Amino acid sequence: MRSPKRCGTSTAWLTEGMASSSTRKRRPEMDQSELTNLERMRIQMEYAVPLIRDLQRLLGEEAVKEALASRVALLAEEQAQPGSKADFSRMEAGMELYARGGALDYDVIAWDGDRFDVNITRCDYMRMMEDLDARDIGHLLICNLDYPIAARAGMDLARSQTQMQGASFCDFRYRRRA
């Protein structure tokens, strides 16, 4: 085996023997529009969870959890659009998007011009985080993102429980922002 050149600025040794980009086989591009939200989230979490676990070992579990919670709170604040009109149809469309592929079962409790109340009775996002042994941080990475989504749609979200944190259902209570 030939040893690489170490003098000057030549980097030819890095690419010697490699196929040129025009002759190298390319993987077919994946059409991400065919992925469900749950599938996209799984791809993200398979990368994020090990990184977060490493950070927890280095910095401490609570410090990392606080940082995640602070980041989502900041995102919610940034997404809030003062004076924006509440759009409850966006919440229904969002619920359908997150449920696509059978990821959620939910019951609409109330829906009128001032509120949209939904109970999630089955959640595959929770099961996914359980599979990744990360249910303890799932509410920080997934569930708490519901707040910035509500803020962007001109609403406030109140929720007292999630399946991710052990409840039998998640209670979403969207209200028109005052």
PDB file of C-alpha atoms in Angstrom:
ATOM      1  CA  MET A   1       0.000   0.000   0.000  1.00  0.00           C
ATOM      2  CA  ARG A   2       1.296   3.397  -0.929  1.00  0.00           C
ATOM      3  CA  SER A   3       1.760   5.929   1.853  1.00  0.00           C
ATOM      4  CA  PRO A   4       0.081   9.312   1.462  1.00  0.00           C
ATOM      5  CA  LYS A   5       2.062  12.417   0.530  1.00  0.00           C
ATOM      6  CA  ARG A   6       2.675  14.615   3.500  1.00  0.00           C
ATOM      7  CA  CYS A   7       4.504  17.555   1.984  1.00  0.00           C
ATOM      8  CA  GLY A   8       3.098  20.614   0.319  1.00  0.00           C
ATOM      9  CA  THR A   9      -0.633  21.162   0.002  1.00  0.00           C
ATOM     10  CA  SER A  10      -1.499  18.314  -2.325  1.00  0.00           C
ATOM     11  CA  THR A  11      -4.588  16.370  -1.362  1.00  0.00           C
ATOM     12  CA  ALA A  12      -4.557  14.066  -4.368  1.00  0.00           C
ATOM     13  CA  TRP A  13      -3.829  11.123  -2.075  1.00  0.00           C
ATOM     14  CA  LEU A  14      -7.251  11.630  -0.458  1.00  0.00           C
ATOM     15  CA  THR A  15      -9.125  10.829  -3.629  1.00  0.00           C
ATOM     16  CA  GLU A  16      -6.724   8.435  -5.329  1.00  0.00           C
ATOM     17  CA  GLY A  17      -8.542   5.291  -6.299  1.00  0.00           C
ATOM     18  CA  MET A  18     -11.982   6.748  -5.622  1.00  0.00           C
ATOM     19  CA  ALA A  19     -14.538   6.816  -8.396  1.00  0.00           C
ATOM     20  CA  SER A  20     -15.319  10.248  -9.699  1.00  0.00           C
ATOM     21  CA  SER A  21     -18.645  11.717  -8.708  1.00  0.00           C
ATOM     22  CA  SER A  22     -19.897  11.274 -12.271  1.00  0.00           C
ATOM     23  CA  THR A  23     -19.163   7.520 -12.292  1.00  0.00           C
ATOM     24  CA  ARG A  24     -20.120   6.745  -8.697  1.00  0.00           C
ATOM     25  CA  LYS A  25     -23.528   5.128  -8.239  1.00  0.00           C
ATOM     26  CA  ARG A  26     -25.969   7.436  -6.531  1.00  0.00           C
ATOM     27  CA  ARG A  27     -28.681   6.296  -4.214  1.00  0.00           C
ATOM     28  CA  PRO A  28     -32.146   7.131  -5.451  1.00  0.00           C
ATOM     29  CA  GLU A  29     -33.548  10.244  -3.802  1.00  0.00           C
ATOM     30  CA  MET A  30     -36.212   9.499  -1.204  1.00  0.00           C
ATOM     31  CA  ASP A  31     -39.507  11.286  -1.656  1.00  0.00           C
ATOM     32  CA  GLN A  32     -40.006  12.601   1.864  1.00  0.00           C
ATOM     33  CA  SER A  33     -43.583  13.602   1.132  1.00  0.00           C
ATOM     34  CA  GLU A  34     -44.462   9.924   1.395  1.00  0.00           C
ATOM     35  CA  LEU A  35     -43.163   9.716   4.961  1.00  0.00           C
ATOM     36  CA  THR A  36     -45.656  10.159   7.763  1.00  0.00           C
ATOM     37  CA  ASN A  37     -44.899  12.650  10.500  1.00  0.00           C
ATOM     38  CA  LEU A  38     -44.218   9.714  12.831  1.00  0.00           C
ATOM     39  CA  GLU A  39     -41.664   8.263  10.393  1.00  0.00           C
ATOM     40  CA  ARG A  40     -39.925  11.638  10.079  1.00  0.00           C
ATOM     41  CA  MET A  41     -39.917  12.014  13.852  1.00  0.00           C
ATOM     42  CA  ARG A  42     -38.442   8.522  14.296  1.00  0.00           C
ATOM     43  CA  ILE A  43     -35.556   9.400  11.960  1.00  0.00           C
ATOM     44  CA  GLN A  44     -34.891  12.560  13.965  1.00  0.00           C
ATOM     45  CA  MET A  45     -35.169  10.855  17.344  1.00  0.00           C
ATOM     46  CA  GLU A  46     -32.865   7.982  16.354  1.00  0.00           C
ATOM     47  CA  TYR A  47     -30.171  10.643  15.974  1.00  0.00           C
ATOM     48  CA  ALA A  48     -31.206  13.062  18.739  1.00  0.00           C
ATOM     49  CA  VAL A  49     -31.751  10.620  21.610  1.00  0.00           C
ATOM     50  CA  PRO A  50     -28.200   9.183  21.681  1.00  0.00           C
ATOM     51  CA  LEU A  51     -26.802  12.714  21.438  1.00  0.00           C
ATOM     52  CA  ILE A  52     -29.008  13.877  24.309  1.00  0.00           C
ATOM     53  CA  ARG A  53     -27.999  10.850  26.396  1.00  0.00           C
ATOM     54  CA  ASP A  54     -24.323  11.730  25.789  1.00  0.00           C
ATOM     55  CA  LEU A  55     -24.986  15.313  26.858  1.00  0.00           C
ATOM     56  CA  GLN A  56     -26.783  14.085  29.969  1.00  0.00           C
ATOM     57  CA  ARG A  57     -23.743  11.997  30.918  1.00  0.00           C
ATOM     58  CA  LEU A  58     -21.422  14.962  30.393  1.00  0.00           C
ATOM     59  CA  LEU A  59     -23.533  17.813  31.766  1.00  0.00           C
ATOM     60  CA  GLY A  60     -26.038  16.107  34.027  1.00  0.00           C
ATOM     61  CA  GLU A  61     -29.549  14.888  33.351  1.00  0.00           C
ATOM     62  CA  GLU A  62     -31.374  17.848  34.874  1.00  0.00           C
ATOM     63  CA  ALA A  63     -29.243  20.482  33.113  1.00  0.00           C
ATOM     64  CA  VAL A  64     -30.025  18.956  29.727  1.00  0.00           C
ATOM     65  CA  LYS A  65     -33.742  18.602  30.509  1.00  0.00           C
ATOM     66  CA  GLU A  66     -33.849  22.253  31.588  1.00  0.00           C
ATOM     67  CA  ALA A  67     -32.079  23.296  28.377  1.00  0.00           C
ATOM     68  CA  LEU A  68     -34.582  21.346  26.246  1.00  0.00           C
ATOM     69  CA  ALA A  69     -37.555  22.841  28.103  1.00  0.00           C
ATOM     70  CA  SER A  70     -36.093  26.358  27.803  1.00  0.00           C
ATOM     71  CA  ARG A  71     -35.513  25.929  24.082  1.00  0.00           C
ATOM     72  CA  VAL A  72     -39.119  24.896  23.435  1.00  0.00           C
ATOM     73  CA  ALA A  73     -40.422  27.754  25.612  1.00  0.00           C
ATOM     74  CA  LEU A  74     -38.296  30.195  23.611  1.00  0.00           C
ATOM     75  CA  LEU A  75     -39.616  28.703  20.381  1.00  0.00           C
ATOM     76  CA  ALA A  76     -43.204  29.150  21.597  1.00  0.00           C
ATOM     77  CA  GLU A  77     -42.474  32.771  22.463  1.00  0.00           C
ATOM     78  CA  GLU A  78     -40.907  33.381  19.051  1.00  0.00           C
ATOM     79  CA  GLN A  79     -43.841  31.734  17.263  1.00  0.00           C
ATOM     80  CA  ALA A  80     -46.519  33.749  19.061  1.00  0.00           C
ATOM     81  CA  GLN A  81     -48.039  36.232  16.678  1.00  0.00           C
ATOM     82  CA  PRO A  82     -49.767  38.996  18.633  1.00  0.00           C
ATOM     83  CA  GLY A  83     -53.124  39.883  17.179  1.00  0.00           C
ATOM     84  CA  SER A  84     -53.236  36.895  14.853  1.00  0.00           C
ATOM     85  CA  LYS A  85     -56.684  35.430  14.431  1.00  0.00           C
ATOM     86  CA  ALA A  86     -57.127  31.953  15.879  1.00  0.00           C
ATOM     87  CA  ASP A  87     -57.485  29.389  13.123  1.00  0.00           C
ATOM     88  CA  PHE A  88     -59.071  26.258  14.551  1.00  0.00           C
ATOM     89  CA  SER A  89     -59.181  24.599  11.143  1.00  0.00           C
ATOM     90  CA  ARG A  90     -55.347  24.579  11.262  1.00  0.00           C
ATOM     91  CA  MET A  91     -55.530  22.638  14.517  1.00  0.00           C
ATOM     92  CA  GLU A  92     -57.822  20.040  12.989  1.00  0.00           C
ATOM     93  CA  ALA A  93     -55.563  19.751   9.928  1.00  0.00           C
ATOM     94  CA  GLY A  94     -52.543  19.481  12.218  1.00  0.00           C
ATOM     95  CA  MET A  95     -54.194  16.737  14.234  1.00  0.00           C
ATOM     96  CA  GLU A  96     -54.885  14.810  11.016  1.00  0.00           C
ATOM     97  CA  LEU A  97     -51.278  15.298   9.892  1.00  0.00           C
ATOM     98  CA  TYR A  98     -49.865  13.941  13.159  1.00  0.00           C
ATOM     99  CA  ALA A  99     -52.358  11.048  13.112  1.00  0.00           C
ATOM    100  CA  ARG A 100     -51.593  10.054   9.495  1.00  0.00           C
ATOM    101  CA  GLY A 101     -50.728   6.399   9.109  1.00  0.00           C
ATOM    102  CA  GLY A 102     -52.610   5.494  12.282  1.00  0.00           C
ATOM    103  CA  ALA A 103     -50.133   7.220  14.628  1.00  0.00           C
ATOM    104  CA  LEU A 104     -52.859   8.633  16.893  1.00  0.00           C
ATOM    105  CA  ASP A 105     -56.381   7.872  17.984  1.00  0.00           C
ATOM    106  CA  TYR A 106     -58.230  10.933  19.220  1.00  0.00           C
ATOM    107  CA  ASP A 107     -61.651  12.209  20.181  1.00  0.00           C
ATOM    108  CA  VAL A 108     -62.767  15.759  19.459  1.00  0.00           C
ATOM    109  CA  ILE A 109     -64.554  16.836  22.634  1.00  0.00           C
ATOM    110  CA  ALA A 110     -65.530  20.371  21.597  1.00  0.00           C
ATOM    111  CA  TRP A 111     -64.965  22.556  18.578  1.00  0.00           C
ATOM    112  CA  ASP A 112     -66.483  25.962  18.083  1.00  0.00           C
ATOM    113  CA  GLY A 113     -65.298  29.465  17.308  1.00  0.00           C
ATOM    114  CA  ASP A 114     -63.481  29.867  20.619  1.00  0.00           C
ATOM    115  CA  ARG A 115     -62.060  26.463  21.446  1.00  0.00           C
ATOM    116  CA  PHE A 116     -60.852  23.133  20.145  1.00  0.00           C
ATOM    117  CA  ASP A 117     -60.704  20.358  22.768  1.00  0.00           C
ATOM    118  CA  VAL A 118     -59.195  16.990  21.888  1.00  0.00           C
ATOM    119  CA  ASN A 119     -58.225  13.899  23.851  1.00  0.00           C
ATOM    120  CA  ILE A 120     -55.506  11.669  22.404  1.00  0.00           C
ATOM    121  CA  THR A 121     -56.397   8.129  23.439  1.00  0.00           C
ATOM    122  CA  ARG A 122     -53.579   6.227  21.686  1.00  0.00           C
ATOM    123  CA  CYS A 123     -50.176   7.673  20.787  1.00  0.00           C
ATOM    124  CA  ASP A 124     -47.533   5.931  18.687  1.00  0.00           C
ATOM    125  CA  TYR A 125     -45.138   8.836  19.343  1.00  0.00           C
ATOM    126  CA  MET A 126     -45.072   7.674  22.967  1.00  0.00           C
ATOM    127  CA  ARG A 127     -44.519   4.078  21.852  1.00  0.00           C
ATOM    128  CA  MET A 128     -41.675   5.206  19.579  1.00  0.00           C
ATOM    129  CA  MET A 129     -39.948   6.993  22.467  1.00  0.00           C
ATOM    130  CA  GLU A 130     -40.520   3.926  24.624  1.00  0.00           C
ATOM    131  CA  ASP A 131     -38.816   1.800  21.932  1.00  0.00           C
ATOM    132  CA  LEU A 132     -35.872   4.228  22.021  1.00  0.00           C
ATOM    133  CA  ASP A 133     -35.789   4.006  25.842  1.00  0.00           C
ATOM    134  CA  ALA A 134     -36.424   7.740  25.926  1.00  0.00           C
ATOM    135  CA  ARG A 135     -39.955   8.174  27.201  1.00  0.00           C
ATOM    136  CA  ASP A 136     -38.538  10.266  30.057  1.00  0.00           C
ATOM    137  CA  ILE A 137     -37.524  13.000  27.596  1.00  0.00           C
ATOM    138  CA  GLY A 138     -40.286  12.464  25.031  1.00  0.00           C
ATOM    139  CA  HIS A 139     -42.496  15.203  26.437  1.00  0.00           C
ATOM    140  CA  LEU A 140     -39.581  17.651  26.079  1.00  0.00           C
ATOM    141  CA  LEU A 141     -38.727  16.628  22.520  1.00  0.00           C
ATOM    142  CA  ILE A 142     -42.171  15.936  21.082  1.00  0.00           C
ATOM    143  CA  CYS A 143     -45.147  16.870  23.267  1.00  0.00           C
ATOM    144  CA  ASN A 144     -43.946  20.342  24.222  1.00  0.00           C
ATOM    145  CA  LEU A 145     -43.673  21.286  20.546  1.00  0.00           C
ATOM    146  CA  ASP A 146     -47.472  21.522  20.597  1.00  0.00           C
ATOM    147  CA  TYR A 147     -47.172  24.881  22.374  1.00  0.00           C
ATOM    148  CA  PRO A 148     -45.259  26.687  19.590  1.00  0.00           C
ATOM    149  CA  ILE A 149     -47.641  25.160  17.042  1.00  0.00           C
ATOM    150  CA  ALA A 150     -50.610  26.595  18.954  1.00  0.00           C
ATOM    151  CA  ALA A 151     -48.881  29.973  19.293  1.00  0.00           C
ATOM    152  CA  ARG A 152     -48.230  30.093  15.545  1.00  0.00           C
ATOM    153  CA  ALA A 153     -51.949  29.452  14.929  1.00  0.00           C
ATOM    154  CA  GLY A 154     -52.933  32.322  17.263  1.00  0.00           C
ATOM    155  CA  MET A 155     -54.050  30.115  20.146  1.00  0.00           C
ATOM    156  CA  ASP A 156     -53.124  29.164  23.670  1.00  0.00           C
ATOM    157  CA  LEU A 157     -52.819  25.508  24.609  1.00  0.00           C
ATOM    158  CA  ALA A 158     -53.540  24.138  28.052  1.00  0.00           C
ATOM    159  CA  ARG A 159     -52.738  20.523  28.756  1.00  0.00           C
ATOM    160  CA  SER A 160     -52.677  18.852  32.158  1.00  0.00           C
ATOM    161  CA  GLN A 161     -51.432  15.405  31.165  1.00  0.00           C
ATOM    162  CA  THR A 162     -49.757  13.350  28.451  1.00  0.00           C
ATOM    163  CA  GLN A 163     -49.440   9.657  27.759  1.00  0.00           C
ATOM    164  CA  MET A 164     -45.702  10.251  27.412  1.00  0.00           C
ATOM    165  CA  GLN A 165     -45.680  11.122  31.126  1.00  0.00           C
ATOM    166  CA  GLY A 166     -47.871   8.191  32.143  1.00  0.00           C
ATOM    167  CA  ALA A 167     -51.464   9.424  31.782  1.00  0.00           C
ATOM    168  CA  SER A 168     -54.111   7.317  30.062  1.00  0.00           C
ATOM    169  CA  PHE A 169     -54.780  10.109  27.537  1.00  0.00           C
ATOM    170  CA  CYS A 170     -53.480  13.543  26.510  1.00  0.00           C
ATOM    171  CA  ASP A 171     -55.864  16.448  26.999  1.00  0.00           C
ATOM    172  CA  PHE A 172     -55.415  19.233  24.458  1.00  0.00           C
ATOM    173  CA  ARG A 173     -57.405  22.391  25.226  1.00  0.00           C
ATOM    174  CA  TYR A 174     -56.885  25.078  22.596  1.00  0.00           C
ATOM    175  CA  ARG A 175     -58.345  28.525  23.223  1.00  0.00           C
ATOM    176  CA  ARG A 176     -58.534  31.682  21.205  1.00  0.00           C
ATOM    177  CA  ARG A 177     -55.737  33.956  22.433  1.00  0.00           C
ATOM    178  CA  ALA A 178     -57.143  36.860  24.451  1.00  0.00           C
TER     179      ALA A 178
END
